Tab-separated table of C-alpha atoms and ligand atoms in Angstrom:
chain	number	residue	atom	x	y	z
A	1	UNK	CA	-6.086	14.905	11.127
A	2	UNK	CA	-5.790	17.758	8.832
A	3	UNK	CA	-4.799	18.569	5.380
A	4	UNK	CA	-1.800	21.214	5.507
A	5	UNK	CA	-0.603	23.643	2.980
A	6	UNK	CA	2.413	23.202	0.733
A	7	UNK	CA	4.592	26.311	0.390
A	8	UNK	CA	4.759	26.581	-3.758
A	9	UNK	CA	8.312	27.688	-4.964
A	10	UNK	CA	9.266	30.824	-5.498
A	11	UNK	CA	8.372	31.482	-1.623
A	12	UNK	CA	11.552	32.921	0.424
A	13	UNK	CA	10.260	30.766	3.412
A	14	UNK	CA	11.303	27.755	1.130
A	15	UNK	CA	14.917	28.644	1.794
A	16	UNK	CA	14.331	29.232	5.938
A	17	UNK	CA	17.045	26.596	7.933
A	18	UNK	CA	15.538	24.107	9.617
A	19	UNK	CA	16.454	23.619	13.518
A	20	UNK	CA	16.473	19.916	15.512
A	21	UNK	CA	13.177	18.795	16.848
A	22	UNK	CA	13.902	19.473	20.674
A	23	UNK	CA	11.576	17.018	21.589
A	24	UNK	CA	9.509	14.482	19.834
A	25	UNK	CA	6.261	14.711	21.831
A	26	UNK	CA	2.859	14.920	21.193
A	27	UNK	CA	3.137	17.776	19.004
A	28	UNK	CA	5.308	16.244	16.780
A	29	UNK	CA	3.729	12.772	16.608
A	30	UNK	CA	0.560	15.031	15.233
A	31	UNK	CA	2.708	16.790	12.873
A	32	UNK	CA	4.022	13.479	11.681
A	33	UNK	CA	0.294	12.172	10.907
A	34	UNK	CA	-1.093	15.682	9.374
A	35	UNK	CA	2.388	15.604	6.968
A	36	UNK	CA	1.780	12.374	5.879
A	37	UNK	CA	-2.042	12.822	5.138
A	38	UNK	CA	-1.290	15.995	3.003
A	39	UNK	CA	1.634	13.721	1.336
A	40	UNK	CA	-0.766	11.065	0.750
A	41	UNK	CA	-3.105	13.475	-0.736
A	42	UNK	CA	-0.528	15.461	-2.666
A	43	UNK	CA	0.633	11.973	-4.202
A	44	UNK	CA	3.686	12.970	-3.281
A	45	UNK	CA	7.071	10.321	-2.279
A	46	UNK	CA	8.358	12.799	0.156
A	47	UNK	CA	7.548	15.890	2.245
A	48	UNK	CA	10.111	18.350	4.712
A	49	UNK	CA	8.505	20.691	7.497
A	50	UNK	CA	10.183	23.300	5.802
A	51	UNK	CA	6.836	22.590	2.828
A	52	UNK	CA	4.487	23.403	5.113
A	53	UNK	CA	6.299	26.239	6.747
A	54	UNK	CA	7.266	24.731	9.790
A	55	UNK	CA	11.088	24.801	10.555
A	56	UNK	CA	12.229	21.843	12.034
A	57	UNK	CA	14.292	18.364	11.089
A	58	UNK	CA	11.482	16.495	10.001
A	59	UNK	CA	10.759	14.746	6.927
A	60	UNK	CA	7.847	11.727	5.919
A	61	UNK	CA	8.533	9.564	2.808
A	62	UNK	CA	6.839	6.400	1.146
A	63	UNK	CA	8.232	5.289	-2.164
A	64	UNK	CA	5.989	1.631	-1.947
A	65	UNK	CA	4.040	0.970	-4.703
A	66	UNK	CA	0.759	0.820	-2.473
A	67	UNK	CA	1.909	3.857	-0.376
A	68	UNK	CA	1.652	2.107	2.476
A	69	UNK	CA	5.361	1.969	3.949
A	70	UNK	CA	5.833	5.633	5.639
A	71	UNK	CA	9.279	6.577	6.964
A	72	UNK	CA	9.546	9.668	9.266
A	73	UNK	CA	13.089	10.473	9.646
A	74	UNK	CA	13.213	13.506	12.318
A	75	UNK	CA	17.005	15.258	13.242
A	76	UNK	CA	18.092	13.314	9.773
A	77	UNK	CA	22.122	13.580	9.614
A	78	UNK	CA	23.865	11.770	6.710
A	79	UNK	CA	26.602	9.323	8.196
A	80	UNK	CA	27.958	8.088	4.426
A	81	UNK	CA	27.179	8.193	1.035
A	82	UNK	CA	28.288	5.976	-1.972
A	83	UNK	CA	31.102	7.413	-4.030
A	84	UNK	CA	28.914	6.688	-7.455
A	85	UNK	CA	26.026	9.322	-8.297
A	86	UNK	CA	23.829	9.109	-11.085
A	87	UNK	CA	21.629	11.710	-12.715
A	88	UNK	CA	18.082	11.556	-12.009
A	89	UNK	CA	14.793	13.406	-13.301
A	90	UNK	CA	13.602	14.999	-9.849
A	91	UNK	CA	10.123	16.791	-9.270
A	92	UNK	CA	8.605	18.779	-6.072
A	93	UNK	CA	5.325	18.972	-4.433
A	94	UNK	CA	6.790	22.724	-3.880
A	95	UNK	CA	7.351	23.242	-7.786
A	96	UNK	CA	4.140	21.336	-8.838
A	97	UNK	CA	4.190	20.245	-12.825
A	98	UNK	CA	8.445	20.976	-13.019
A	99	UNK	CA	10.713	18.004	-13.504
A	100	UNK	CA	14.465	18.124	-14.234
A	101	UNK	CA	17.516	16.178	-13.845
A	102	UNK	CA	19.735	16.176	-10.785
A	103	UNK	CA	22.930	14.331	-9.839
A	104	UNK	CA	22.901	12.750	-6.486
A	105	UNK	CA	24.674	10.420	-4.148
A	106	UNK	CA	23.810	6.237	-5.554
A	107	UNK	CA	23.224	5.041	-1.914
A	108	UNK	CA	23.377	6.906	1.555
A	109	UNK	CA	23.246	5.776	5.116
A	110	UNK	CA	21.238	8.305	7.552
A	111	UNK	CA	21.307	8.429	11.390
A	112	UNK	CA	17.745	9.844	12.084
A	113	UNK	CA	14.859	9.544	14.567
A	114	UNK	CA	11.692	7.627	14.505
A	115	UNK	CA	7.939	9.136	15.508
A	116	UNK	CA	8.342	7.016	18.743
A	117	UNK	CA	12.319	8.950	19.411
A	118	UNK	CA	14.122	5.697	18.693
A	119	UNK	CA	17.194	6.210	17.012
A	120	UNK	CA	18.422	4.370	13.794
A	121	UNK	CA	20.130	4.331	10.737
A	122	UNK	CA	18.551	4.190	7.436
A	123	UNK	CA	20.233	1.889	4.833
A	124	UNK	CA	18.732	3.961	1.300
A	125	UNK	CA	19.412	3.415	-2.438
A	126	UNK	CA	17.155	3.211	-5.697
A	127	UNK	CA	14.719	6.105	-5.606
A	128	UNK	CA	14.843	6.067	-1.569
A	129	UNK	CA	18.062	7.507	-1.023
A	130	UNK	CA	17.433	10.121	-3.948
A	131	UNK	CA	14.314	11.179	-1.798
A	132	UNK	CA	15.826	10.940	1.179
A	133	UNK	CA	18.782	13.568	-0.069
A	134	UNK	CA	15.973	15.642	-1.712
A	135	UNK	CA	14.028	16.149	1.633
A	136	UNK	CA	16.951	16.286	3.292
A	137	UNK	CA	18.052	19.422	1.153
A	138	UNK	CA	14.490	21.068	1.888
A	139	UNK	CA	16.064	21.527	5.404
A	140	UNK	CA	18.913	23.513	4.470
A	141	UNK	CA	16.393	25.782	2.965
A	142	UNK	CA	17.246	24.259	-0.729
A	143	UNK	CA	14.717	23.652	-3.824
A	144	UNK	CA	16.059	21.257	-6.352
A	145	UNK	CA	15.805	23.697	-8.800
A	146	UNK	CA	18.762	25.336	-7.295
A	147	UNK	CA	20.592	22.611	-8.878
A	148	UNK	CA	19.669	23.881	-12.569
A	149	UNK	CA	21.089	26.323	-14.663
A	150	UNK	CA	20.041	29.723	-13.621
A	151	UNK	CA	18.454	30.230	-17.337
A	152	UNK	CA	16.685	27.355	-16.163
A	153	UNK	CA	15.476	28.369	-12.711
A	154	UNK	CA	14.279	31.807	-13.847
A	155	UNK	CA	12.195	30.225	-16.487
A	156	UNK	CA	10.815	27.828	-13.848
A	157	UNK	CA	10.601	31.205	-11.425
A	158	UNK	CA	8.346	33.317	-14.102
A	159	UNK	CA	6.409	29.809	-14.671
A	160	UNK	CA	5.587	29.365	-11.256
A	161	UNK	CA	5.066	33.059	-10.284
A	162	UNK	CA	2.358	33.006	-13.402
A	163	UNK	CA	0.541	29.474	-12.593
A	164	UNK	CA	0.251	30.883	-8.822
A	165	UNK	CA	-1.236	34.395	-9.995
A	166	UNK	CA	-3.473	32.799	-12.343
A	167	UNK	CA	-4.859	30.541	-9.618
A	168	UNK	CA	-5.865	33.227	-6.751
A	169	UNK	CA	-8.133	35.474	-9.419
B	201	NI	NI1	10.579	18.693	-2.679
């Protein structure tokens, strides 16, 4: 097991494509437990390969209370999604101390592999399928602050650049 590192936005590897898992082997199923450990640690709901710089389909989530319900959705594609949306305040392990609202789908279905390759499709609304569309984004290469206004973003830009300049003196 091992803790991995979260890529902090404004890093241009945040916005790299993701490509399918070719395989989910041995060196995936590893992946799968290191993400969720640094998750866990992170106390963070959700985390995308693309946050730890590796760029492939492959996301873990837990939104239980007792963080003990993970969901690793690898080759996610979206097969429906409500017609309602609702605004919701979003936050990032890749934009750490930022939150801000974003409008999203209410409920989404996703057709998506499990750690073992079984395919299946996840049934997601309440905070799941907002999670589930934020990772999802993560793999296009897209930080939910791209949603905000871009007076917004740049002050959450010079924020971050500061906080991450500040840290590595
Ligand atoms: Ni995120």
């Amino acid at each position: 097991m091992a803790l991995l590192s979260i890529l902090c936005y404004p890093d241009p590897k945040l916005h790299t494509v993701a490509k399918p898992v070719a395989a989910v082997d041995a060196r995936i199923q590893q992946l799968v437990v290191d993400m969720l450990e640094t998750m866990y640690d992170a106390k963070g709901i959700g985390l995308a390969a693309t946050q730890i710089d590796v760029h492939e389909r492959l996301i873990v989530i837990d939104v239980s209370e007792e963080r003990n319900q993970p969901l690793v959705l690898i080759n996610p594609e979206l097969v429906w999604s409500s017609p309602t949306t609702h605004l919701n305040e979003e936050g990032c392990l890749s934009v750490p101390g930022i939150y801000d609202g974003v409008t999203r789908f209410d409920a989404v279905h996703v057709n998506a592999l499990d750690e073992n390759g079984n395919n299946r499709v996840i049934e997601a609304d309440g905070l799941l399928a907002v999670c589930v569309q934020h990772e999802m984004d993560h793999l296009l290469g897209k930080v939910f602050v791209e949603y905000l206004s871009p007076l917004k973003r740049n002050r959450i830009k010079t924020k971050m650049i500061k906080a991450q300049r500040e840290e590595s003196r």
